[in-house]
XYZ file of C-alpha atoms in Angstrom:
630
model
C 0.000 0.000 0.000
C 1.367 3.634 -0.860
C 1.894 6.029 1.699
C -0.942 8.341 0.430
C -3.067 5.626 0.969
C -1.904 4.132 4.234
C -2.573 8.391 4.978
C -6.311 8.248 3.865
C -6.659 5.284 5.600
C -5.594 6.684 9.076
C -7.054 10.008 8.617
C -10.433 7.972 7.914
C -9.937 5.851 10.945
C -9.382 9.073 13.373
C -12.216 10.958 12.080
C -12.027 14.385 14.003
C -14.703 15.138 16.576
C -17.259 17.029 14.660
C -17.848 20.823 15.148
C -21.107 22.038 15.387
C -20.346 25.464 13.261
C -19.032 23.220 10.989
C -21.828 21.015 11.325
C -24.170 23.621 10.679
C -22.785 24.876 7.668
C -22.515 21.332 5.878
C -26.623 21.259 6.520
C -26.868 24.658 5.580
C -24.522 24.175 2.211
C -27.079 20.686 1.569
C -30.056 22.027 1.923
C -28.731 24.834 -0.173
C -28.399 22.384 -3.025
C -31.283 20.184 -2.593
C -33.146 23.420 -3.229
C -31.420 24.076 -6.251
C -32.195 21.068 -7.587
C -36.388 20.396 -7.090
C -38.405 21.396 -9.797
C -36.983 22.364 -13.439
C -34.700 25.297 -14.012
C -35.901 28.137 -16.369
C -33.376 27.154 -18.913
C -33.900 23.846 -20.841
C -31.108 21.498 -19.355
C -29.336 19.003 -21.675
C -30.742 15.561 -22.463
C -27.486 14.053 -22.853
C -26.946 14.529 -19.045
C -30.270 14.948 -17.046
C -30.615 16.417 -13.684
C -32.280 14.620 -10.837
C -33.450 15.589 -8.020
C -33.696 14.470 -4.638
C -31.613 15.034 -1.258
C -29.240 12.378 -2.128
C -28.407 14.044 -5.329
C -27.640 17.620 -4.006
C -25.469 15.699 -1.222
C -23.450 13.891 -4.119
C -22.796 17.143 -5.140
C -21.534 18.484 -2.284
C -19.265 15.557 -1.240
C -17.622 16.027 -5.269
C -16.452 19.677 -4.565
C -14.529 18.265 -1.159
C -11.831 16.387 -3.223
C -8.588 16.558 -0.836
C -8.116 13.976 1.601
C -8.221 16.183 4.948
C -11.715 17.548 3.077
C -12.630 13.780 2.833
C -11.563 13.239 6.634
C -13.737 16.031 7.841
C -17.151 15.212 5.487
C -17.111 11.952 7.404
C -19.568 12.811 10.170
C -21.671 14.722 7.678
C -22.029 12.161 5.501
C -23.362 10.236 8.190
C -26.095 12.825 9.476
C -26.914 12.984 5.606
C -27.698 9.000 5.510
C -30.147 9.550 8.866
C -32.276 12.517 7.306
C -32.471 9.829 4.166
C -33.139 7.026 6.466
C -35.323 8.837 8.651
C -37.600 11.366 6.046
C -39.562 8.223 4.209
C -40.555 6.973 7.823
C -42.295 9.637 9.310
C -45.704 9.747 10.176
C -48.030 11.438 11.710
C -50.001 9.858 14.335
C -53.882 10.146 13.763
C -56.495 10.669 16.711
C -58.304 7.289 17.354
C -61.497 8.918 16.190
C -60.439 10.326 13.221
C -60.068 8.974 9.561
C -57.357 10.082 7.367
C -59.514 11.551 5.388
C -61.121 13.412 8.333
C -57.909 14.716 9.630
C -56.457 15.903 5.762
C -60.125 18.165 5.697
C -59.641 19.117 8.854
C -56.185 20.730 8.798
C -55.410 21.675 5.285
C -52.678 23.865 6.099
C -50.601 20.555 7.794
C -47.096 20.496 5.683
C -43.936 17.990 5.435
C -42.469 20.905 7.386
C -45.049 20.156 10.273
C -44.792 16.555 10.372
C -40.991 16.001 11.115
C -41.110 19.107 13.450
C -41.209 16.733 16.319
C -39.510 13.344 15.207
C -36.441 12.071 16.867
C -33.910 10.710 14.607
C -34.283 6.662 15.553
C -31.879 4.733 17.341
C -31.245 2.448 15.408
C -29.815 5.246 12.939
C -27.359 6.413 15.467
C -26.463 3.142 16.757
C -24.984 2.400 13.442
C -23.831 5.441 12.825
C -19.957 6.510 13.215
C -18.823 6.965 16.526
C -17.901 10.741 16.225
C -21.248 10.893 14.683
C -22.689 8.673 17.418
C -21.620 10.729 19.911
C -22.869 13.614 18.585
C -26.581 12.650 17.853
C -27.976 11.441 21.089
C -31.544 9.977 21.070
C -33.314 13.070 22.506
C -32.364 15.463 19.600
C -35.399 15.995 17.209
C -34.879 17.550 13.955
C -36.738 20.967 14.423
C -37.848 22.892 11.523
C -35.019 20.899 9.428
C -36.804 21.378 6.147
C -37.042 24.879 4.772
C -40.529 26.774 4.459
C -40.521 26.546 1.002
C -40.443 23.123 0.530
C -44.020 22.756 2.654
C -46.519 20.622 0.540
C -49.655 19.177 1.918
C -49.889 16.111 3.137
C -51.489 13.326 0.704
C -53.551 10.536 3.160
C -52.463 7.111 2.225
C -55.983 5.014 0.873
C -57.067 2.540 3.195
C -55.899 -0.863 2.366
C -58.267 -3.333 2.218
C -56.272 -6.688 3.402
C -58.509 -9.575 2.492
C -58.901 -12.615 4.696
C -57.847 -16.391 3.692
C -60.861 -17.785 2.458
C -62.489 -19.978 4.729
C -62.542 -23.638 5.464
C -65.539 -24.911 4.142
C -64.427 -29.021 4.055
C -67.153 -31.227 5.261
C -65.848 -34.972 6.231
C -68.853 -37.988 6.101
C -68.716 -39.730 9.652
C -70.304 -40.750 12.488
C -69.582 -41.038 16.437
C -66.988 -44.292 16.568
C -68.692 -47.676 17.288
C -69.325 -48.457 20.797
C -68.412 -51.304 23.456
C -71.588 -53.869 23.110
C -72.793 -56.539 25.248
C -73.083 -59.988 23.854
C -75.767 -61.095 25.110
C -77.903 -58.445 24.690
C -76.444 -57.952 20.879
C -74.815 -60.703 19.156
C -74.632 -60.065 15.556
C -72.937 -57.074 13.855
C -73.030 -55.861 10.007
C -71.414 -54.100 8.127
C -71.112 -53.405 4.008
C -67.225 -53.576 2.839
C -65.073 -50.822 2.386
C -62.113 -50.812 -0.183
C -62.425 -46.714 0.264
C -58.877 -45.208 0.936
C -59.615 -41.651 0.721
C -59.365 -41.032 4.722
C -55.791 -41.885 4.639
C -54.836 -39.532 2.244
C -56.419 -36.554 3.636
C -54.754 -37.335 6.557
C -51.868 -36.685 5.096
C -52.299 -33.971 3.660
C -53.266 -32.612 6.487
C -49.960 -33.613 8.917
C -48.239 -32.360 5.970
C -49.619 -29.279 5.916
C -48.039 -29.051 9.516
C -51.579 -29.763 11.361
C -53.630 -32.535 12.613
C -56.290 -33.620 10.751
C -60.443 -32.752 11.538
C -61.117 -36.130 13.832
C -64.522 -36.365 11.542
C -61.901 -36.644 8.549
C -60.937 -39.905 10.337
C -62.187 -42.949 9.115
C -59.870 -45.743 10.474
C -61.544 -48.564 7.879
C -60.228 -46.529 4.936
C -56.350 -46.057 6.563
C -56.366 -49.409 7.465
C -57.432 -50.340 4.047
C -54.762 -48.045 2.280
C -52.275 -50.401 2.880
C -51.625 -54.007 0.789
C -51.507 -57.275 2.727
C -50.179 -60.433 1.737
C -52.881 -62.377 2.148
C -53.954 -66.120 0.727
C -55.920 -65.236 -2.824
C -59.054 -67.085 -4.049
C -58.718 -69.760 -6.169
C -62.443 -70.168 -7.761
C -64.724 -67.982 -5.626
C -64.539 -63.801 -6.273
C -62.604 -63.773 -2.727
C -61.695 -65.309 0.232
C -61.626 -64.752 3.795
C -58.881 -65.440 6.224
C -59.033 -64.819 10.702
C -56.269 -64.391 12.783
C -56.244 -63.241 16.612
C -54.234 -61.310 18.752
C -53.660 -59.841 22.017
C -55.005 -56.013 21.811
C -51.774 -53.280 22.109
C -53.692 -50.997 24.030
C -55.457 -53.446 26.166
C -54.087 -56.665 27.424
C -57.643 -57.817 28.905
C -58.929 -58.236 25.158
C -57.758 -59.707 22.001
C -58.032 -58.336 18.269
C -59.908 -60.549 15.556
C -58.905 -59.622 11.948
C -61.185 -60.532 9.179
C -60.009 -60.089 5.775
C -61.268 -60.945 2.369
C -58.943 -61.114 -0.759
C -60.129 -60.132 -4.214
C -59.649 -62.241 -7.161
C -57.531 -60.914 -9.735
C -58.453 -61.975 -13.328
C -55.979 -62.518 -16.156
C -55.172 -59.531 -18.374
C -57.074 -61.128 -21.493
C -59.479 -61.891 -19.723
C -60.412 -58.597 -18.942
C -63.753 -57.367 -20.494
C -63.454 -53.849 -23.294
C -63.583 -50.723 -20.958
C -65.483 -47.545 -21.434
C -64.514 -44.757 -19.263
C -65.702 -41.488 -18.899
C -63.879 -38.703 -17.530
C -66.474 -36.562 -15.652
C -63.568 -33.510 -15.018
C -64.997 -30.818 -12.807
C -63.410 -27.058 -14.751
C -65.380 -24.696 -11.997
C -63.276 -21.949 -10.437
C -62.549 -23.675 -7.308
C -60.394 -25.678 -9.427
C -57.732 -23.255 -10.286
C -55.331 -24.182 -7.954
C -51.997 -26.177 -8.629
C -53.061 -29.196 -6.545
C -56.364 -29.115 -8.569
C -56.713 -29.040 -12.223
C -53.216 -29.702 -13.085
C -52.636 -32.271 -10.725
C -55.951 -33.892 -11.992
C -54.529 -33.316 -15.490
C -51.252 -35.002 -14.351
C -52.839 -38.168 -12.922
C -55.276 -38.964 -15.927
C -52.553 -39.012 -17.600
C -50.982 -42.237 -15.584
C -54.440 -43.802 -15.648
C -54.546 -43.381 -20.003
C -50.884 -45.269 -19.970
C -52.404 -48.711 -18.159
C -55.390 -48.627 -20.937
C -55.715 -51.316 -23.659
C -55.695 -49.726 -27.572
C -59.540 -50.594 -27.753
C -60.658 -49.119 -24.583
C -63.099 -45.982 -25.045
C -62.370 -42.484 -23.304
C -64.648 -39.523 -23.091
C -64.226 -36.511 -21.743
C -67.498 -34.685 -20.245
C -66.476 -31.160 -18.410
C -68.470 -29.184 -16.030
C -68.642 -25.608 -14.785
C -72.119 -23.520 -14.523
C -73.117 -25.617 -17.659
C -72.083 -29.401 -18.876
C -70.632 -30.300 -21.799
C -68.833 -32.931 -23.816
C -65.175 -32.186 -24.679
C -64.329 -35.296 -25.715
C -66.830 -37.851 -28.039
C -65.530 -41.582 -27.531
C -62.400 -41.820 -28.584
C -60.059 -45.305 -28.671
C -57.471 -45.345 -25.994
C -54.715 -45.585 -28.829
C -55.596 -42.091 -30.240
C -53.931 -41.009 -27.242
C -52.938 -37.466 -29.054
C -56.909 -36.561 -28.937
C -57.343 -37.337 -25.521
C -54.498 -35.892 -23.976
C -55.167 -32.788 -26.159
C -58.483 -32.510 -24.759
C -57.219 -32.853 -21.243
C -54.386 -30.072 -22.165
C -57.336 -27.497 -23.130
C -59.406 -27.862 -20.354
C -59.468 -24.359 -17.770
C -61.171 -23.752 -14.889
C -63.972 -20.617 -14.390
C -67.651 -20.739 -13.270
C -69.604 -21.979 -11.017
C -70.068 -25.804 -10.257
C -73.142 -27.446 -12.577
C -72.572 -31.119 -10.627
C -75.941 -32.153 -11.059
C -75.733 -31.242 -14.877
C -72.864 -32.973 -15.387
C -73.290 -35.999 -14.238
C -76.801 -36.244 -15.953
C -74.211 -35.927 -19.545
C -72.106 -38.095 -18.112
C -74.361 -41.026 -17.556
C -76.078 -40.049 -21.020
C -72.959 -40.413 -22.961
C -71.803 -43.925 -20.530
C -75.302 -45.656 -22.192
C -74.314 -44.581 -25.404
C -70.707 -46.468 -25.446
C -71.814 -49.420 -23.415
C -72.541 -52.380 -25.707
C -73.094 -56.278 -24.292
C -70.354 -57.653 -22.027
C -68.213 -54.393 -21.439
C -67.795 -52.136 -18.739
C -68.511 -48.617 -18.368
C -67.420 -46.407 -15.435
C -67.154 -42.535 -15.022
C -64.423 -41.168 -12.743
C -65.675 -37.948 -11.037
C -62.533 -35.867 -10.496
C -63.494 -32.416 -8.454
C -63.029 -30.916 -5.130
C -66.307 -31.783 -4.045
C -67.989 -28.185 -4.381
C -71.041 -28.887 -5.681
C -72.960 -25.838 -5.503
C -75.579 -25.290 -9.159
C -78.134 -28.119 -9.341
C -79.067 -30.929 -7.109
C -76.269 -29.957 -4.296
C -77.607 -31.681 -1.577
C -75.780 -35.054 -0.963
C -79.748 -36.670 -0.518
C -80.855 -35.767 -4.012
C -77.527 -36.347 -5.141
C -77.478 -40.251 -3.568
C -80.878 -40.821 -5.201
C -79.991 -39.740 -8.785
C -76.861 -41.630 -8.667
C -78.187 -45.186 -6.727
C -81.208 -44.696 -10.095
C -78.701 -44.612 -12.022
C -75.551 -46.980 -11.409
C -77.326 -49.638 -13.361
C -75.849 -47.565 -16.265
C -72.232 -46.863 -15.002
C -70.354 -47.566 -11.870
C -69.405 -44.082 -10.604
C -66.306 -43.711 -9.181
C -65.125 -40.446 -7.026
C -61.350 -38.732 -7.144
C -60.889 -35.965 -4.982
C -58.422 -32.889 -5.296
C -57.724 -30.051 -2.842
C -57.885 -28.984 0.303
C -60.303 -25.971 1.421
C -63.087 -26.872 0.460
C -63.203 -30.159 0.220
C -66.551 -31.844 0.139
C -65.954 -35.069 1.366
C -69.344 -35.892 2.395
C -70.806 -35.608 -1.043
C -67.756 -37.702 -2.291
C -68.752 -40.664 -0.190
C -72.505 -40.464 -0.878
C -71.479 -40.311 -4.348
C -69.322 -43.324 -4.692
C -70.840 -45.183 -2.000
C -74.706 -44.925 -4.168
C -72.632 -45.235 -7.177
C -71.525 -48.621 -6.993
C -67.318 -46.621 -6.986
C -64.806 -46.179 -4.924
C -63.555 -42.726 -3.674
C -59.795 -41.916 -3.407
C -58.499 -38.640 -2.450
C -55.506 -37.298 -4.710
C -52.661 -34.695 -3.160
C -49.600 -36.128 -4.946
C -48.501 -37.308 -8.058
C -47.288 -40.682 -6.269
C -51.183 -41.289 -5.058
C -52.005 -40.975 -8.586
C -49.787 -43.841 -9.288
C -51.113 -46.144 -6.499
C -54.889 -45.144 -7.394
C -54.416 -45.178 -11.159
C -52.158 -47.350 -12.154
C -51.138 -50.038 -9.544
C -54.195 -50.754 -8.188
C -56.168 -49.960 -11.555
C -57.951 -53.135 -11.958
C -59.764 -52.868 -8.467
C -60.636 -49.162 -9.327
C -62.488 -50.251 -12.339
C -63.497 -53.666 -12.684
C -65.725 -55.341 -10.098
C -65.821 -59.225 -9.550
C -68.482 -59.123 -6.470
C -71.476 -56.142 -5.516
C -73.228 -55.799 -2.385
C -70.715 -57.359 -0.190
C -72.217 -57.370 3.509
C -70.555 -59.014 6.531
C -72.059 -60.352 8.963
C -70.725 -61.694 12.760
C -72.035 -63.664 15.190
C -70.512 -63.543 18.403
C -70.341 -66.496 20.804
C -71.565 -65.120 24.246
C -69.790 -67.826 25.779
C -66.474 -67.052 24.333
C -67.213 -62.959 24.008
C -68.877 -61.055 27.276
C -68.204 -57.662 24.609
C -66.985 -57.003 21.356
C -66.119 -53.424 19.553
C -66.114 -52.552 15.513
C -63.003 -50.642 14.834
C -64.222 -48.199 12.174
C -66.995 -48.517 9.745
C -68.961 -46.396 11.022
C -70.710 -44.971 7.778
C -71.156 -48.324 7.072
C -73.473 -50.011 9.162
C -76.131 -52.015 8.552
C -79.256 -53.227 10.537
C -79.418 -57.070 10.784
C -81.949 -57.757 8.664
C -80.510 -56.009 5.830
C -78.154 -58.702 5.728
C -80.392 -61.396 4.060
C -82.220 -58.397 2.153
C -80.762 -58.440 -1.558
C -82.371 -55.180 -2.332
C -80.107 -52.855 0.135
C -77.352 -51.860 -1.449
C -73.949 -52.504 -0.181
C -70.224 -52.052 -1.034
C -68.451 -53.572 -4.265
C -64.792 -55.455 -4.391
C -62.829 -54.643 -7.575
C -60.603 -57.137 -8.872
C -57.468 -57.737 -6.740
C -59.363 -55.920 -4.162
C -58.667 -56.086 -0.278
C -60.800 -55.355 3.188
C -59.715 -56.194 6.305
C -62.041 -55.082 9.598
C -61.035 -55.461 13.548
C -63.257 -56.279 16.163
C -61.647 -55.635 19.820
C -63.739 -58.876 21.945
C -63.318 -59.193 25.633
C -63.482 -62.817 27.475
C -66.460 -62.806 30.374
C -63.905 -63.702 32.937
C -61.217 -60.488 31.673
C -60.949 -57.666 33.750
C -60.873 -55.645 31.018
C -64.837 -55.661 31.003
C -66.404 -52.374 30.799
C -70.115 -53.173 31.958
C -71.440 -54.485 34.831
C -73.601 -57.835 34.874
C -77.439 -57.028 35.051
C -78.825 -57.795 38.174
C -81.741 -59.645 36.922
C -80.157 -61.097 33.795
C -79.224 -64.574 32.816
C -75.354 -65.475 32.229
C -74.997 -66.717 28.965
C -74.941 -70.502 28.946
C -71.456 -72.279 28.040
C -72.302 -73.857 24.672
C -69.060 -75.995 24.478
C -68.195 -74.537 21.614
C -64.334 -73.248 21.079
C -65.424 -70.798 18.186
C -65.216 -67.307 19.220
C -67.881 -66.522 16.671
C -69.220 -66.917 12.958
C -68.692 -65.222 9.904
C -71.515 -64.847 6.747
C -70.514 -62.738 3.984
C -72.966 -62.150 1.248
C -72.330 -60.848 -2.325
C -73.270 -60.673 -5.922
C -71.884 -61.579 -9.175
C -71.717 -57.846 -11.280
C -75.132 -57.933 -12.729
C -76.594 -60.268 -10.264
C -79.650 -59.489 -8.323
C -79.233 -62.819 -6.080
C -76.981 -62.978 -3.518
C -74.674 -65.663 -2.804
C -73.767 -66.489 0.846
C -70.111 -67.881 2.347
C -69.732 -69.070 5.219
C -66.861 -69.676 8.372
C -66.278 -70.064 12.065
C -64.278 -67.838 13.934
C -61.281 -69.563 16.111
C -57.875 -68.664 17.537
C -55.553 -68.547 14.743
C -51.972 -66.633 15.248
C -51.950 -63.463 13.867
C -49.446 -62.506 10.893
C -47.037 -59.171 10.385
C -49.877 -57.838 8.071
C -52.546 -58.440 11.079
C -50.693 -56.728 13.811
C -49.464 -53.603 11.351
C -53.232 -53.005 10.775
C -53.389 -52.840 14.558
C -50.888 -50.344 14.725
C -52.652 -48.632 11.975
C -56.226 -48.855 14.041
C -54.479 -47.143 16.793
C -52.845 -44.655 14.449
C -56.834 -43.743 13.817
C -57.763 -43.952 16.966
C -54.996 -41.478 18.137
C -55.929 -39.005 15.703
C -59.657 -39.589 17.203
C -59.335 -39.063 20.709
C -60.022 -42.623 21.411
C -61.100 -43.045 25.171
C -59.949 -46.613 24.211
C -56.748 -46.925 24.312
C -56.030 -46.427 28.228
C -52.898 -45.276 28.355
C -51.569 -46.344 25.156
C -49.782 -43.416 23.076
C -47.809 -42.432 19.881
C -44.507 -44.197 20.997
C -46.665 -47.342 21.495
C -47.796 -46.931 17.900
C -45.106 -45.989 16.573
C -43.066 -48.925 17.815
C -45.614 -51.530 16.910
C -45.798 -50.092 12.966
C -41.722 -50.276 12.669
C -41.783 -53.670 14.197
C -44.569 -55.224 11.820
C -43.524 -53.420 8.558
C -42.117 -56.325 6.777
C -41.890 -56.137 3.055
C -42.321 -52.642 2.022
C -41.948 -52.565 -1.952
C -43.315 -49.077 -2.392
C -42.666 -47.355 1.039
C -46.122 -47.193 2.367
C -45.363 -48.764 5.551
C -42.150 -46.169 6.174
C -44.455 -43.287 5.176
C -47.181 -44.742 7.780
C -44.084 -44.583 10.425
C -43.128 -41.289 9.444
C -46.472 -39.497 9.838
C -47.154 -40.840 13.086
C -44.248 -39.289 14.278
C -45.067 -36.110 12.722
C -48.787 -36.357 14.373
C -46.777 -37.076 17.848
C -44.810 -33.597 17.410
C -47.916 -31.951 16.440
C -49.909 -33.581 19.278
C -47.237 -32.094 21.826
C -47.508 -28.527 20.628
């Protein structure tokens, strides 16, 4: 470094202390030229080198006719009162009285002027904390900056509009469920039914949610559909539609009782034997749409589902938003360049015409149908059904008069306003399944791996049906299917409409039973009741399961005692995932059992994992447990 610069250096470092004549003089030599430089001079100036204006500008100005280095030593602490005006001049304000509107107070003193307004402000601290220290020392907190503006720069004061900030729209999402089954007695109510669930929607939103970094609406909970979300290896059919398979365990939450797992395994035809598919894409466009995890995403995962089709398979496209209409005629899955094009144009705006659409929908499903296929229409929307028939009732009864037709199948997008109950009535009247959608990798599980069970049924109005042995079970609990339940004599009634089982399809239910000897009971004996009488029997009870062959309207029945039978990784991961429901619930079931209970139980039992599904389960439990503890 040269010595003129190892100079400037130490004359910068030992700034003198600052004078105030000097000091005085440096404002008054500023203002000077910030004067000379608002408004336009009389003379044109030259375009090649405009004039600005501004404060910073007339200080530039100054600082260039100081060009010596002792000059440069001594500007330092007016350089730094010039950077707190700048800093301080665009903050100012001018407190309003509580009763008064800006607009009030501007009409009410018209003569107020910049001048006015930073009569009384204090240059901030945090200016003259970061200011130099010769400057520091010299601008202590308590001096204000009176009159530092000259008269003639006065101008009135312009009120700021009022900003209207608008609120996140509201959460309108309304979840299909009811209170969670209760403890029953035995002997006072032996026999419990149910229609199947292969739903798996539940699970999904439940992730979104924890995602989202908050627990889920318990109503949002159904703990058939997340225990249902997950595949299990269990024994397939090898004539009938399905079969059923029992195992028992001790409960994890309650050592007095024992879990029974019933699960039925769907038959999965061969490829060629698969019947010509017609498939209608009922796309809801309205404006509640237009939101990345909406339309495009829906966009997105159609086009999976149009990669798994067969060349000869039919695809049509029916869009809805204030009014129906068809975007797409029939078109053969190998013109995949039309479909996808259509599915590329479509944009969301308008109101929600559900009713409408679906009406077109089923119209154009009758009009591709021809002997021996199968037609379906996958409802993609939010759920917002609000033109037409938007009340789930008159929604259920167009749909069950219908599904003759088409099997109606529901895929749900978005979170907001999500309608979930209108979803369910949907799918559950339309002879479908409803999945919810929030990633790209659901898409795949709904649409393409599990594709066959989505869309082509091997058994309708599946109903289950237990009998409990009161001499083996004092009380027994459903875990989950709530929504689901069925009074006993709809059992044998082939006219009530149940749940269907796709090909490859699986459902697995829990009952929690306690012995009459456990501890574990939860009621009192009746003090002028009869014990039940020992029957000799070792079965803990006896399953019926009724169904129909797609197109049936008899019912075939199947039939199997329920015994001990040791219970399998799959069995006692579905436990873990029953609890995982129950958690989110606010079980009073589970005594004192709790998330590192669960949590433990899932890692232990997730055997082979092919996809991750089990290590996802894992990892939003834990998440739930942090949010819990907030």
């Amino acid at each position: 470094m040269t010595d003129e610069l190892k100079d400037l250096a130490a004359a910068l470092r030992a700034t003198p202390p600052a004078d105030p004549a000097a000091r005085a003089q440096a404002i008054a030599l500023a203002m000077k030229n910030f004067d000379a430089l608002q408004g336009s001079p009389a003379a044109p100036r030259p375009i090649a080198e405009p004039r600005r204006p501004g404060f910073l500008n007339g200080a530039r100005n100054m600082l260039k006719s100081l060009t010596s280095r002792p000059a440069l030593a001594a500007t330092t602490s007016i350089a730094a009162l010039a950077f707190g005006l700048v800093v301080v001049l665009p903050i100012i304000d001018r407190p309003l009285p509580q009763s008064v509107t800006p607009q009030a107070e501007l009409a009410s003193e018209p003569a107020a002027t910049a001048q006015d307004a930073v009569e009384d402000a204090a240059v901030p601290e945090a200016v003259i904390s970061q200011a130099a220290p010769p400057v520091r020392d010299q601008l202590a907190p308590d001096i204000t900056m009176k009159r530092a503006l000259a008269p003639e720069m006065a101008s009135p004061i312009v009120a700021m509009p009022e900003v209207s900030v608008m609120p996140p729209p509201a959460r309108t999402e309304a979840f299909a469920n009811e209170d969670p089954n209760p403890v029953r007695i035995t002997a006072e109510s032996p026999v419990s039914t149910f229609s199947v669930d292969v739903d798996t929607a539940s699970y999904a939103v439940v992730r979104s949610s924890l995602n989202a970094g908050e627990l889920p609406d318990p109503a949002a909970v159904r703990i058939e559909e997340m225990v249902n979300y997950f595949p299990y290896a269990y024994p397939a059919p090898e004539t009938d539609p399905f079969r059923a398979s029992l195992s028992t365990m001790a409960t994890p939450w309650n050592p007095g009782t024992r879990l029974v797992q019933i699960a039925l395994q769907g038959r999965v035809p061969a490829l060629a034997d698969r019947p010509a598919l017609n498939l209608v894409f009922l796309i809801d466009t309205s404006g509640s749409m237009d939101e990345p995890n909406k339309l495009p995403l829906l966009k997105q995962s159609l086009r999976l589902l149009l990669g798994q089709l067969r060349p000869e398979d039919q695809v049509a496209i029916v869009a809805y938003a204030g009014s129906a209409g068809e975007v797409l005629p029939p078109t053969q899955a190998r013109d995949s360049d039309k479909i996808l094009n259509a599915l590329d144009n479509l944009g969301a705006g308008g109101a929600t015409a559900g009713a409408e659409g679906l009406a077109l929908a089923y119209q154009v499903a009758r009009g591709m149908t021809e002997t021996g296929e199968v037609s379906r229409i996958l409802l993609a929307t939010d759920g917002d059904f609000n033109v037409g028939v938007s009340d789930p009732e008159g929604l259920e009864a167009y749909v069950a008069k219908n599904r003759d037709s088409a099997y109606l199948s529901v895929l749900g997008f978005g979170r907001g306003n999500l309608d979930d109950a209108t979803m369910q009535a949907l799918a559950q009247n339309g002879n479908g399944t409803a999945a919810y959608i929030d990633t790209l990798a659901e898409a795949q599980k709904t649409l393409v791996d599990q594709l066959t069970g989505a869309l082509f049924p091997i058994a309708d109005d599946v109903k289950i049906q237990v009998e409990w042995n009161p001499a083996q079970v004092a009380e027994y609990r459903l875990i989950g299917y709530e929504t689901r339940a069925l009074a006993r004599e709809d059992f044998n009634n082939d006219r009530v409409d149940a749940g269907e089982i796709g090909a490859g399809h699986q459902v697995t239910a829990l009952y929690e039973i306690t012995p009459p000897d456990s501890p574990a009971l939860r009621n009192d004996p009746l003090r002028y009741g009869t014990a039940a009488q020992a029957t000799g029997s070792p079965e803990l009870g006896f399953l019926r399961v009724r169904y129909k062959a797609p197109g049936s309207d008899t019912s075939t029945l199947m039939e199997t005692p329920i015994t001990d039978a040791p219970a399998t990784d799959d069995a006692r991961f579905a436990a873990a995932i029953a609890g995982f429901g129950q958690l989110l619930q606010g079980s009073t079931y589970l005594n004192d059992w709790g998330w590192d209970q669960a949590i433990a139980l899932a890692s232990a039992n997730r055997g082979t994992d092919a996809f991750g599904y089990r290590s996802e389960a894992v990892t939003l439990m834990r998440l739930a447990q942090s949010l819990s503890d907030q």
